Short mmCIF file of N, CA, C and O in Angstrom, two decimals:
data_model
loop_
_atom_site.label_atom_id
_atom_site.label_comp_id
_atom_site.label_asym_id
_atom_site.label_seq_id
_atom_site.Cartn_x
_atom_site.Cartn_y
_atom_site.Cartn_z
N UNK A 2 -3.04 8.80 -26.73
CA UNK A 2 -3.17 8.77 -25.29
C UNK A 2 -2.98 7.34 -24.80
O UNK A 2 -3.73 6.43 -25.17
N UNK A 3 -1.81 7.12 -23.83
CA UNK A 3 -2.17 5.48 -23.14
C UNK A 3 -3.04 5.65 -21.86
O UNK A 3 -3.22 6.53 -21.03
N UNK A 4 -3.41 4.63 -22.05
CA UNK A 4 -3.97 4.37 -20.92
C UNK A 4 -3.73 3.34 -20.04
O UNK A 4 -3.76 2.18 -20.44
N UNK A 5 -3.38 3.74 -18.31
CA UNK A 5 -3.05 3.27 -16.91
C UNK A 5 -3.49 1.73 -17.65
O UNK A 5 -4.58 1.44 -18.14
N UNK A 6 -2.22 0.83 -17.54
CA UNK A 6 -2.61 -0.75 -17.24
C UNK A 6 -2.45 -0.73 -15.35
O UNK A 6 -1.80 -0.05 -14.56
N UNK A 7 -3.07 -1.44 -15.27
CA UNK A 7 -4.22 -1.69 -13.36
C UNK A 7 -3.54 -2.91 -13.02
O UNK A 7 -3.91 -3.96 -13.54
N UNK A 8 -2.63 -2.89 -12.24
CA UNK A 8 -2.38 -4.52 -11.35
C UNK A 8 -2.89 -4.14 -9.48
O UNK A 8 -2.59 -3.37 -8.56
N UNK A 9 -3.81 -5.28 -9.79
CA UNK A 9 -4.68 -5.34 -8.29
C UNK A 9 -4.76 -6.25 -7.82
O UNK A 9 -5.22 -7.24 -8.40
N UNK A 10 -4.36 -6.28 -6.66
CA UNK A 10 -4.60 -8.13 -5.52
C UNK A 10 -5.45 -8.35 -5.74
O UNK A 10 -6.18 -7.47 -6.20
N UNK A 11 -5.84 -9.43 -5.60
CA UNK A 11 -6.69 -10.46 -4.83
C UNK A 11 -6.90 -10.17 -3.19
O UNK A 11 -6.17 -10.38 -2.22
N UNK A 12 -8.08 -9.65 -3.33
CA UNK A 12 -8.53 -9.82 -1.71
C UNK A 12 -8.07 -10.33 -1.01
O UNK A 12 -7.55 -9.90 0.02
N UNK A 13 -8.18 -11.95 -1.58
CA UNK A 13 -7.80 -12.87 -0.37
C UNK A 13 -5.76 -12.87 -0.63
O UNK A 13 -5.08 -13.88 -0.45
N UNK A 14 -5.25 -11.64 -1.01
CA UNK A 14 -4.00 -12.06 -1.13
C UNK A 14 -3.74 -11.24 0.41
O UNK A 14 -4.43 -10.29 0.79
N UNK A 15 -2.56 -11.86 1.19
CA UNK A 15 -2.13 -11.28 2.66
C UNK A 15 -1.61 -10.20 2.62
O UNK A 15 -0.57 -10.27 1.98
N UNK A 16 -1.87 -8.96 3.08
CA UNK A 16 -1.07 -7.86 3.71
C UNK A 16 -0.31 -8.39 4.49
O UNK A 16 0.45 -7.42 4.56
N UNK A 17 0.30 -9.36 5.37
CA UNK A 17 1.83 -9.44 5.81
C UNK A 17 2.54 -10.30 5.26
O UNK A 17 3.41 -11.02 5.74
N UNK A 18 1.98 -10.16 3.74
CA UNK A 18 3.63 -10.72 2.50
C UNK A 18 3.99 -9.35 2.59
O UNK A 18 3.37 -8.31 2.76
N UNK A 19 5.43 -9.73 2.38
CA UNK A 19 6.44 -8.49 2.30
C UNK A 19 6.19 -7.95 0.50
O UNK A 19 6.30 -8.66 -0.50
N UNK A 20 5.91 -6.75 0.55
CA UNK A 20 5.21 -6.33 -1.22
C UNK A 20 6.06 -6.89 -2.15
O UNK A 20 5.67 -7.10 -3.30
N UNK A 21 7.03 -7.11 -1.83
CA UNK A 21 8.57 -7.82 -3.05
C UNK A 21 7.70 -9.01 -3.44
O UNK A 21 7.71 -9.38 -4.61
N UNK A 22 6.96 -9.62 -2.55
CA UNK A 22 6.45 -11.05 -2.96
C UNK A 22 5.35 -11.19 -3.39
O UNK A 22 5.17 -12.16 -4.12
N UNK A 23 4.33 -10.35 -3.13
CA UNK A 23 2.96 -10.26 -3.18
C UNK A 23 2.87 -10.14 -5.23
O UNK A 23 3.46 -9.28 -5.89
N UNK A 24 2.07 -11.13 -5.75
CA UNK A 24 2.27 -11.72 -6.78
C UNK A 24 1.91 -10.46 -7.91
O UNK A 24 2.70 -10.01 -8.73
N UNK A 25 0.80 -10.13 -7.74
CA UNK A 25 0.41 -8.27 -8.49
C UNK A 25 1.64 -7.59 -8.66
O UNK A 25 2.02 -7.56 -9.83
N UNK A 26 2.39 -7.03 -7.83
CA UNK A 26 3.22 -6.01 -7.53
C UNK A 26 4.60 -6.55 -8.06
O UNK A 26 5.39 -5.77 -8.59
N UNK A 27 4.84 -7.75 -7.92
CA UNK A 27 5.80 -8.64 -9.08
C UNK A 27 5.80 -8.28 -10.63
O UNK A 27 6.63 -7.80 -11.41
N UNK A 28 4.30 -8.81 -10.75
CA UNK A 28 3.97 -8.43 -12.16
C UNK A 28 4.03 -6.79 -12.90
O UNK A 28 4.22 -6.51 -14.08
N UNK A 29 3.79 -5.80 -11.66
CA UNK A 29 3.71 -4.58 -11.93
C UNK A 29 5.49 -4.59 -12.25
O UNK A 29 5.78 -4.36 -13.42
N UNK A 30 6.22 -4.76 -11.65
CA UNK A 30 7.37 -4.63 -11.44
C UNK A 30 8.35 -5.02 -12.97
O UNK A 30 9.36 -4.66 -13.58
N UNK A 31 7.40 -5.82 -13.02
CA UNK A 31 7.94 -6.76 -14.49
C UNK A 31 7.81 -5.93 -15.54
O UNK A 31 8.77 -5.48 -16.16
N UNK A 32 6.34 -5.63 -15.83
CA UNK A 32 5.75 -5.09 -16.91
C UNK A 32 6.34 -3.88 -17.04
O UNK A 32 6.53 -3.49 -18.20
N UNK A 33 6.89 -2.78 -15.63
CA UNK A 33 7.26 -1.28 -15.54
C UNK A 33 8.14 -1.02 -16.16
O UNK A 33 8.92 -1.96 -16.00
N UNK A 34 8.70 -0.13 -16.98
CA UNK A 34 9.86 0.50 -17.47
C UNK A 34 10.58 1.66 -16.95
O UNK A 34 9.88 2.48 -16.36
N UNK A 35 11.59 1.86 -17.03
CA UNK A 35 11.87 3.54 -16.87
C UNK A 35 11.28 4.57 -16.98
O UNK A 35 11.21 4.84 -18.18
N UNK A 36 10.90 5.18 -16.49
CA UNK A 36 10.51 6.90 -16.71
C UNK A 36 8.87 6.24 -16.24
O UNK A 36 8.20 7.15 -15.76
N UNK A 37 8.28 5.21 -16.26
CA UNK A 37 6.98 5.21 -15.47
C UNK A 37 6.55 5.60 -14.33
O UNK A 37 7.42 5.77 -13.48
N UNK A 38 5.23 5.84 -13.98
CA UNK A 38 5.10 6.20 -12.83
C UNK A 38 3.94 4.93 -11.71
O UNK A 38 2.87 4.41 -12.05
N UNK A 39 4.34 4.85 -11.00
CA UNK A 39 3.28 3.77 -10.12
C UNK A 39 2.51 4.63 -9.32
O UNK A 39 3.04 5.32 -8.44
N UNK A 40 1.59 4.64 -9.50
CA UNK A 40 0.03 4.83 -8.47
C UNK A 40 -0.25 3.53 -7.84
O UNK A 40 -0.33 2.35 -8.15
N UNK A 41 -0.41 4.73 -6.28
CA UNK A 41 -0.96 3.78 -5.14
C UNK A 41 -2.14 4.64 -4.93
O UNK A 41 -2.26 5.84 -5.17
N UNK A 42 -3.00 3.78 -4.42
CA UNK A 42 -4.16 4.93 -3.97
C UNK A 42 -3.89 5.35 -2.62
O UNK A 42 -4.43 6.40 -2.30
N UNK A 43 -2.94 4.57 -1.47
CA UNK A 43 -2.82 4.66 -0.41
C UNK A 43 -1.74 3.26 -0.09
O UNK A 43 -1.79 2.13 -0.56
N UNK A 44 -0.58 4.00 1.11
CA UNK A 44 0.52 3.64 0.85
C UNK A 44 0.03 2.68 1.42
O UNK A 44 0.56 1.73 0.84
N UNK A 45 -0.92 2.08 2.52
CA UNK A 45 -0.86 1.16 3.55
C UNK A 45 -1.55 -0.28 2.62
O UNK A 45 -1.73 -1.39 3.12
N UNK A 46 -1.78 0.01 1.50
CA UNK A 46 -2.62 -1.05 0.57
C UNK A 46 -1.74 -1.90 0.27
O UNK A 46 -1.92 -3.11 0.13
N UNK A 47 -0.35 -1.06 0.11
CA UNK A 47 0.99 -2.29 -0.52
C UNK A 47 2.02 -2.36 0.85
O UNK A 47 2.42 -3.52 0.95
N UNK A 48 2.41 -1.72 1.64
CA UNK A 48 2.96 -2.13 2.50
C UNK A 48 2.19 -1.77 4.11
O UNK A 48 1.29 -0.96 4.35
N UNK A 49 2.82 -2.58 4.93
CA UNK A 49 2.83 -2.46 5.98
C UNK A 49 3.67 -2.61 7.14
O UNK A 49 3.25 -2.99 8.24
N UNK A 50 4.88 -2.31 6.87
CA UNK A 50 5.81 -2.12 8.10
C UNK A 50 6.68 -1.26 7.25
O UNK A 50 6.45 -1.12 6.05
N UNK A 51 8.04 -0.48 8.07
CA UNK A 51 8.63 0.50 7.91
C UNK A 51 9.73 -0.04 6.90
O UNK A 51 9.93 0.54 5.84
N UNK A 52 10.43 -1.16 7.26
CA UNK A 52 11.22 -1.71 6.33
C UNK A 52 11.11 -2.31 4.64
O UNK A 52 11.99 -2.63 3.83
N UNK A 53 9.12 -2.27 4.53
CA UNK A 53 8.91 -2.80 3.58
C UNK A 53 9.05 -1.93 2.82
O UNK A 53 9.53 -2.13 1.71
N UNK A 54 8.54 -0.46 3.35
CA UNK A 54 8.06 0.95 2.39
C UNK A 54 9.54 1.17 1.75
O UNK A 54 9.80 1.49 0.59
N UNK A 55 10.60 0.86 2.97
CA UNK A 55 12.29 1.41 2.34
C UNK A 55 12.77 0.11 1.15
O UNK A 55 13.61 0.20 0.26
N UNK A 56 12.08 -0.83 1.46
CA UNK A 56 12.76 -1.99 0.17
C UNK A 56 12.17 -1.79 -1.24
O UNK A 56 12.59 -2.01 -2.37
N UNK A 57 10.69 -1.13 -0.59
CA UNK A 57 10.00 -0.63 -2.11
C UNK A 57 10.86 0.55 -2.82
O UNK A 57 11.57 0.41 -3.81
N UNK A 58 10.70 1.30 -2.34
CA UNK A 58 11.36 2.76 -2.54
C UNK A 58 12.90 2.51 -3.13
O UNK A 58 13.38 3.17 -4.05
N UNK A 59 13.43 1.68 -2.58
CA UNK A 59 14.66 1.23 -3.30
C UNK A 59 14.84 0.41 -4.27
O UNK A 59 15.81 0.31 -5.02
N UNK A 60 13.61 -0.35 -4.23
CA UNK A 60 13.69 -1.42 -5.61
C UNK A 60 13.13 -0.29 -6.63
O UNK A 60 13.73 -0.39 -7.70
N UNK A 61 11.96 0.98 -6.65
CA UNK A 61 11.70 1.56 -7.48
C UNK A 61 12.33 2.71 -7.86
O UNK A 61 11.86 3.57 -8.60
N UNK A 62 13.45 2.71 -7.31
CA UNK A 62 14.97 4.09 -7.54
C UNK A 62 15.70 3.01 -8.72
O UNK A 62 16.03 3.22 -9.88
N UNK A 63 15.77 1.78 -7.86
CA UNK A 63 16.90 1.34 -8.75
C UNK A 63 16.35 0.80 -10.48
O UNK A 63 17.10 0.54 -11.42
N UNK A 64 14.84 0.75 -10.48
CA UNK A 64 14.03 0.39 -11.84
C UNK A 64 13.85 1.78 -12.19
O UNK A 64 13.34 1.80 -13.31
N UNK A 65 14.06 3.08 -11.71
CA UNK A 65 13.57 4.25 -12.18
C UNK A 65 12.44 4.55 -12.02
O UNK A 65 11.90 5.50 -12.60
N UNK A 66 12.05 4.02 -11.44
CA UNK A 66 10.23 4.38 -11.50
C UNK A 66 9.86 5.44 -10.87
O UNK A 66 10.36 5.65 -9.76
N UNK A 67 9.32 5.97 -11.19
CA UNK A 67 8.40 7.10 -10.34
C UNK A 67 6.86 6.98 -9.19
O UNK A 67 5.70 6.81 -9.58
N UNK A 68 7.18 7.09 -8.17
CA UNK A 68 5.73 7.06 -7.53
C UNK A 68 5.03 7.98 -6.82
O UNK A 68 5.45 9.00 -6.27
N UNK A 69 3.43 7.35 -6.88
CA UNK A 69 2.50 8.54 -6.78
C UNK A 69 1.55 7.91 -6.08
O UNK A 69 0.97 6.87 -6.39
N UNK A 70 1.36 8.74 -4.90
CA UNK A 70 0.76 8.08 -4.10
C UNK A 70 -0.38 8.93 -3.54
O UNK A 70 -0.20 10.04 -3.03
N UNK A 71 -1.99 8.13 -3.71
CA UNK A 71 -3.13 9.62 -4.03
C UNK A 71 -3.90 9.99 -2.83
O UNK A 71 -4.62 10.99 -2.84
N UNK A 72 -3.79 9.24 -1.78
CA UNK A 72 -4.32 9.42 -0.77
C UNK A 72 -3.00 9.11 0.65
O UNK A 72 -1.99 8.42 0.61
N UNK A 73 -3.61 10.01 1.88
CA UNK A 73 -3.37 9.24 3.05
C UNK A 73 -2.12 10.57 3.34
O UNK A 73 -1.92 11.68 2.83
N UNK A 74 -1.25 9.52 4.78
CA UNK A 74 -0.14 10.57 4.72
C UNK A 74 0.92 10.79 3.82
O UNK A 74 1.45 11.89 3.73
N UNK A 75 1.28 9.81 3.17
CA UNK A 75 2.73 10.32 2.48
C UNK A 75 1.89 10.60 1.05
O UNK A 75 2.54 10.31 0.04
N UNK A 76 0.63 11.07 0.83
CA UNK A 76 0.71 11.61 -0.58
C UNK A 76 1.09 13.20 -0.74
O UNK A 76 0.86 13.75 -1.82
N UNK A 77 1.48 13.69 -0.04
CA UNK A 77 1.93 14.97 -0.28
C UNK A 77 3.32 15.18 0.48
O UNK A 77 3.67 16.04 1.29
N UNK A 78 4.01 14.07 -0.07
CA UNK A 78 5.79 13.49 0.07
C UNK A 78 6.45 13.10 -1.39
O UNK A 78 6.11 12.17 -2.13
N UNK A 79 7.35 13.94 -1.56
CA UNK A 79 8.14 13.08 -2.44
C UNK A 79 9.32 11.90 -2.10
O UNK A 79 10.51 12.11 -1.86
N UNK A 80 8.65 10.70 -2.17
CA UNK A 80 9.19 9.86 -1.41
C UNK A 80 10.32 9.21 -2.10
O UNK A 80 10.73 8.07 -1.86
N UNK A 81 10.84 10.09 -3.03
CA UNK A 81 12.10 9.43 -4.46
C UNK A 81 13.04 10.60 -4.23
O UNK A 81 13.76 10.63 -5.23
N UNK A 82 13.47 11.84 -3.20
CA UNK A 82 14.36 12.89 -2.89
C UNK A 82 15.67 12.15 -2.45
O UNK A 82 15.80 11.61 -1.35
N UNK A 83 16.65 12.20 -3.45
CA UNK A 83 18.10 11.22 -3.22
C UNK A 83 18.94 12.28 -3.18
O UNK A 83 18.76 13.38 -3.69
N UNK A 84 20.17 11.79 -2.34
CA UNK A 84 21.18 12.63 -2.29
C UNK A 84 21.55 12.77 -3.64
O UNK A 84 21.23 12.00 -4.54
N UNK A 85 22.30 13.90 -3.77
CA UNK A 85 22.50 14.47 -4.89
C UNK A 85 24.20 14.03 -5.18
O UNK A 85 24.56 14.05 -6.36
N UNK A 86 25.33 13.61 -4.02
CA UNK A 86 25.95 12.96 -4.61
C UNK A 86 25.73 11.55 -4.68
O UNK A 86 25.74 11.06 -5.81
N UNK A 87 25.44 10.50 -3.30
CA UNK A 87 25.83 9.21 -2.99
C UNK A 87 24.21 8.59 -3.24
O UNK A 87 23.88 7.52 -2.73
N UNK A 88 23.21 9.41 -4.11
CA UNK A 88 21.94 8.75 -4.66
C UNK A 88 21.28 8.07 -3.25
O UNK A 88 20.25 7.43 -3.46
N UNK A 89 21.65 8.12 -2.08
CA UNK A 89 20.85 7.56 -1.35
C UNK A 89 19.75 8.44 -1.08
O UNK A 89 19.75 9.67 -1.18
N UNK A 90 18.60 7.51 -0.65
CA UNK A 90 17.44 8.36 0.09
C UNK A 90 17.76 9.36 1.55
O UNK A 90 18.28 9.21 2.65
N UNK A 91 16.87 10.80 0.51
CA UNK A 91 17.26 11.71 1.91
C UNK A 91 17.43 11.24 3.42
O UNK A 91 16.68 10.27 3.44
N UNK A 92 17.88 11.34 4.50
CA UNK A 92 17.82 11.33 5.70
C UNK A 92 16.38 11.77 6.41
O UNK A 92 15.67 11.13 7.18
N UNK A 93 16.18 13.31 5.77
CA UNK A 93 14.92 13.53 6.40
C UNK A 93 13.35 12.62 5.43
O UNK A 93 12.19 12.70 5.83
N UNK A 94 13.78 11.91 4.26
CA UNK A 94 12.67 11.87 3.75
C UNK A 94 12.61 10.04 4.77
O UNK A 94 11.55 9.56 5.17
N UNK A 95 13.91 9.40 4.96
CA UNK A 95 13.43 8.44 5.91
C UNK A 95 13.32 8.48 7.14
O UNK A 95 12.92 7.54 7.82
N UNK A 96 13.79 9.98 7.73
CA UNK A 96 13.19 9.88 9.01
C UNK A 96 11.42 9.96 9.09
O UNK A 96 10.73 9.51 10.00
N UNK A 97 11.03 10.53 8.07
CA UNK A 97 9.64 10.49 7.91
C UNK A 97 8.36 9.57 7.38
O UNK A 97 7.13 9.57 7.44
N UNK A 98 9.56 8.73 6.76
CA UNK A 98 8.73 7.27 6.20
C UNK A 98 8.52 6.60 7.14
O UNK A 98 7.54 5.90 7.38
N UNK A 99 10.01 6.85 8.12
CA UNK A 99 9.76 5.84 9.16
C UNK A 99 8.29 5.80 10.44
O UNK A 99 7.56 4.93 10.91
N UNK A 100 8.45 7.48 10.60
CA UNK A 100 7.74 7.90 11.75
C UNK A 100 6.46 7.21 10.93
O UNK A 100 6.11 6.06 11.19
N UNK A 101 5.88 7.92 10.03
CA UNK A 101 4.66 7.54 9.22
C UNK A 101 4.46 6.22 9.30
O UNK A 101 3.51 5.99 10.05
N UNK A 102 5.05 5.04 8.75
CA UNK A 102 5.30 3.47 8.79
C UNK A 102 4.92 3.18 10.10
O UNK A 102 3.86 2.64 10.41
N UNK A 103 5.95 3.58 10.99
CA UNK A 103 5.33 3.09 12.00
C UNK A 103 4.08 3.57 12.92
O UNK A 103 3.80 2.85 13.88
N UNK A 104 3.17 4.96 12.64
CA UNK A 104 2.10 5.27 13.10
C UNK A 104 1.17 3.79 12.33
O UNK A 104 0.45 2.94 12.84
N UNK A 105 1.61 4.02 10.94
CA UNK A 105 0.88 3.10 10.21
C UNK A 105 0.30 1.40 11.47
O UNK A 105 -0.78 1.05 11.94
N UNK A 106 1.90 0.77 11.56
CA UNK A 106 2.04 -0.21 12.23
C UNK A 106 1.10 -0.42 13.30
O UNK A 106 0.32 -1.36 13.43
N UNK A 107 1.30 0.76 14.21
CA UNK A 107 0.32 0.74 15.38
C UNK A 107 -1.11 1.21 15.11
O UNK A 107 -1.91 1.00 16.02
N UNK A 108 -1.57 1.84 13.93
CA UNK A 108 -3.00 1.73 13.66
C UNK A 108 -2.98 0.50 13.04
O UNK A 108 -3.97 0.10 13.64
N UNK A 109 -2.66 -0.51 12.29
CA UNK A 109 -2.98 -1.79 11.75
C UNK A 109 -3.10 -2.73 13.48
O UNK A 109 -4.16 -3.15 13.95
N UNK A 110 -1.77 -2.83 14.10
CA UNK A 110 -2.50 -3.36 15.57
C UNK A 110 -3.37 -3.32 16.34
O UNK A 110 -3.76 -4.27 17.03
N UNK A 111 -3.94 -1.85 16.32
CA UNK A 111 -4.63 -1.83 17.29
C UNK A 111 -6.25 -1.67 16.71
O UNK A 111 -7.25 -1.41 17.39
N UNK A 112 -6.17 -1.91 15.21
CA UNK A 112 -7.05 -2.30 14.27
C UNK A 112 -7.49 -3.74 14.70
O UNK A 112 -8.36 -3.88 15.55
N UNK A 113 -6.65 -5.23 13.87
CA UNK A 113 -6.44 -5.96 14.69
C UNK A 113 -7.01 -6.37 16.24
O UNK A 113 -8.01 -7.04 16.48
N UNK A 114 -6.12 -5.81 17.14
CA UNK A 114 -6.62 -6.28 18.33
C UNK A 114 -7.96 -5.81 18.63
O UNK A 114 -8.58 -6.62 19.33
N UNK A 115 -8.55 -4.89 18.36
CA UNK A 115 -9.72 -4.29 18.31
C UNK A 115 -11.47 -5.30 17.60
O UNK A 115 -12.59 -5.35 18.10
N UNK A 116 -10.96 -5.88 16.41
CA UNK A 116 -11.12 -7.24 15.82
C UNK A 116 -11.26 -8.47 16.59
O UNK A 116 -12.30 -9.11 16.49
N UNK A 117 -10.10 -8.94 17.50
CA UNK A 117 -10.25 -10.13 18.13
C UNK A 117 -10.92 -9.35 18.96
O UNK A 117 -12.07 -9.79 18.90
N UNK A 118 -10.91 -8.34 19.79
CA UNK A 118 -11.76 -8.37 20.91
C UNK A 118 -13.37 -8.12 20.86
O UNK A 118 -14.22 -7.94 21.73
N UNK A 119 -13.40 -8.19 19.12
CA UNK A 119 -14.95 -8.17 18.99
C UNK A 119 -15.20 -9.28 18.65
O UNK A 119 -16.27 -9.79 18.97
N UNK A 120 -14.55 -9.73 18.14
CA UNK A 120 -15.13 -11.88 18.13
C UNK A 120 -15.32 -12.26 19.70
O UNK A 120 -16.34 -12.70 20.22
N UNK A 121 -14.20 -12.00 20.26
CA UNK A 121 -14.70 -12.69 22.01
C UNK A 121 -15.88 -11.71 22.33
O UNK A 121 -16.36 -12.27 23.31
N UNK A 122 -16.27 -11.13 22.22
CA UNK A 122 -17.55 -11.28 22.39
C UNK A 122 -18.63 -11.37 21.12
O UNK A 122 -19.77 -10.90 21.17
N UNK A 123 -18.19 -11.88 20.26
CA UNK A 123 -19.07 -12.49 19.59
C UNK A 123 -19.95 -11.68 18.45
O UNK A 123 -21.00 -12.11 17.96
N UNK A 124 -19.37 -10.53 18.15
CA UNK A 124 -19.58 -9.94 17.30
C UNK A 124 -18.46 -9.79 16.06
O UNK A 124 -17.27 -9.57 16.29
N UNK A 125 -19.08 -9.95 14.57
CA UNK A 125 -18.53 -10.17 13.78
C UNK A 125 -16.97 -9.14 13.26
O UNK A 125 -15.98 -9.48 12.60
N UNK A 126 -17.37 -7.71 13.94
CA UNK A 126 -16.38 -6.60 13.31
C UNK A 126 -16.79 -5.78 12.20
O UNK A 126 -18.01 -5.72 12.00
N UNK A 127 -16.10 -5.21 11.50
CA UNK A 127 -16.32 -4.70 10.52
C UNK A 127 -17.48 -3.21 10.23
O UNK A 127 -17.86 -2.49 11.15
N UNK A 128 -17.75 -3.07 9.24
CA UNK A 128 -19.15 -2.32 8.87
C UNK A 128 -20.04 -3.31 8.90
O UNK A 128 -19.90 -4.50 8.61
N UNK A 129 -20.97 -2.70 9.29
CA UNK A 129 -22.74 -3.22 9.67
C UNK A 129 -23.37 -3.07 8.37
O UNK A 129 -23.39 -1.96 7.86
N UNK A 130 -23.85 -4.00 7.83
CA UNK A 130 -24.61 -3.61 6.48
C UNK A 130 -25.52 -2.71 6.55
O UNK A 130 -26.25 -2.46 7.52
N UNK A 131 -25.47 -2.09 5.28
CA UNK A 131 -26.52 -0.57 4.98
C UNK A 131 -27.94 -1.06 4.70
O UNK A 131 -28.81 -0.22 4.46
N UNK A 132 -28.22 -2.38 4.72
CA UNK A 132 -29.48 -2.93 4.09
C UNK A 132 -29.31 -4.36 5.34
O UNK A 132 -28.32 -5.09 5.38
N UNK A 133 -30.33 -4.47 6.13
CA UNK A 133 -30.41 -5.75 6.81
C UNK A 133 -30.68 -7.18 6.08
O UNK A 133 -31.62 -7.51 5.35
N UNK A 134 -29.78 -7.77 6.43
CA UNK A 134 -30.07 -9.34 5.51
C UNK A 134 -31.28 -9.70 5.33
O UNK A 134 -31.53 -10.30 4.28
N UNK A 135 -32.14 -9.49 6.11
CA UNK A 135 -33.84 -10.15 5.87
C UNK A 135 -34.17 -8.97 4.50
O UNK A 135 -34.94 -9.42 3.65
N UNK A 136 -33.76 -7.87 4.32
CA UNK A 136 -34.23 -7.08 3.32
C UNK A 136 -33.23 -6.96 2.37
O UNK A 136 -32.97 -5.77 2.21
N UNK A 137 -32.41 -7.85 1.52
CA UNK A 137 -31.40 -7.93 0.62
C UNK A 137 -32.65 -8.30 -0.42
O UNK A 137 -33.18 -7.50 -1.20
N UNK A 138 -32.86 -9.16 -0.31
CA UNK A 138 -33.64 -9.76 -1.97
C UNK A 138 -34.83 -8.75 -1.75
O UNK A 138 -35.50 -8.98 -2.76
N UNK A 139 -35.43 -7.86 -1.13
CA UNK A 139 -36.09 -7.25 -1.63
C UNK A 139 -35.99 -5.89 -2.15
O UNK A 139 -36.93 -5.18 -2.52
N UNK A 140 -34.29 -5.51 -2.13
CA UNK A 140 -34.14 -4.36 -2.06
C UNK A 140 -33.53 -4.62 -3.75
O UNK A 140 -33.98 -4.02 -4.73
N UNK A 141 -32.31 -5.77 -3.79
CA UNK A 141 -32.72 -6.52 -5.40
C UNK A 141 -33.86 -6.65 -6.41
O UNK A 141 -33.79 -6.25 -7.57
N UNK A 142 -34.74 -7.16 -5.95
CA UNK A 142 -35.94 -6.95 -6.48
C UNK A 142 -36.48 -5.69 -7.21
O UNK A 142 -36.96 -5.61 -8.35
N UNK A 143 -36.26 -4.64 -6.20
CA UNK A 143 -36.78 -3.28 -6.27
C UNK A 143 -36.15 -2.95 -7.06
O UNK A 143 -36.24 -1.80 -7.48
#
């Protein structure tokens, strides 16, 4: 049995590097062979705009790779359906990456702007901790 080798960012690595660059996904790229398959847990983790998803998808046709993608909208897409003579990607499978990509786009914006407009007023964003900071070391403790 093998077992899944795992390439994972760095937190602090940027979602608006284009995924070709983003240093993990290099390495995945390197290490991959033919007939492999890449797991995403969710497409929006490695890309984020419409053009990035089509440069992926084409760099992993032209390495052979297979992908699998386990959550979100395009996991129940086969996002590798090529013409059957001229090998390009279906028409309808990029009219649908696209639409998807770009819903994507405008939930990351308005994610985002949603963000700055909670700093101007002065609240941090995010999830609210499940445990209040004055009760961290005692919940450690416990």
């Amino acid at each position: 049995m093998e077992y899944p080798v795992v390439f994972e960012e760095d937190g602090g690595t940027s979602s608006r590097l284009h995924p070709l660059h983003r240093p993990k996904f290099r390495e995945l790229l390197t290490y991959a062979r033919p007939g492999d398959t890449v797991h995403i847990s969710e497409i929006f983790r490695l890309v984020r705009g419409t053009g990035h998803i089509l440069d992926v998808l084409d760099v992993l046709h032209r390495d052979r790779l297979a992908l699998r993608i386990h959550d979100g909208a395009f996991s129940a897409m086969d996002l590798t359906a090529r013409h059957p003579r001229t090998g390009e990607l279906l028409s309808t499978v990029k009219f649908m990456v696209q639409t998807l990509a770009a819903a994507g786009e405008l939930q990351r914006d308005l994610t985002y702007d949603g963000l700055r407009a909670a700093e101007a007023k002065g609240n941090k964003g995010g999830r609210r901790p499940a445990v209040p900071a004055d009760k961290t070391d005692d919940v450690r403790t416990a």
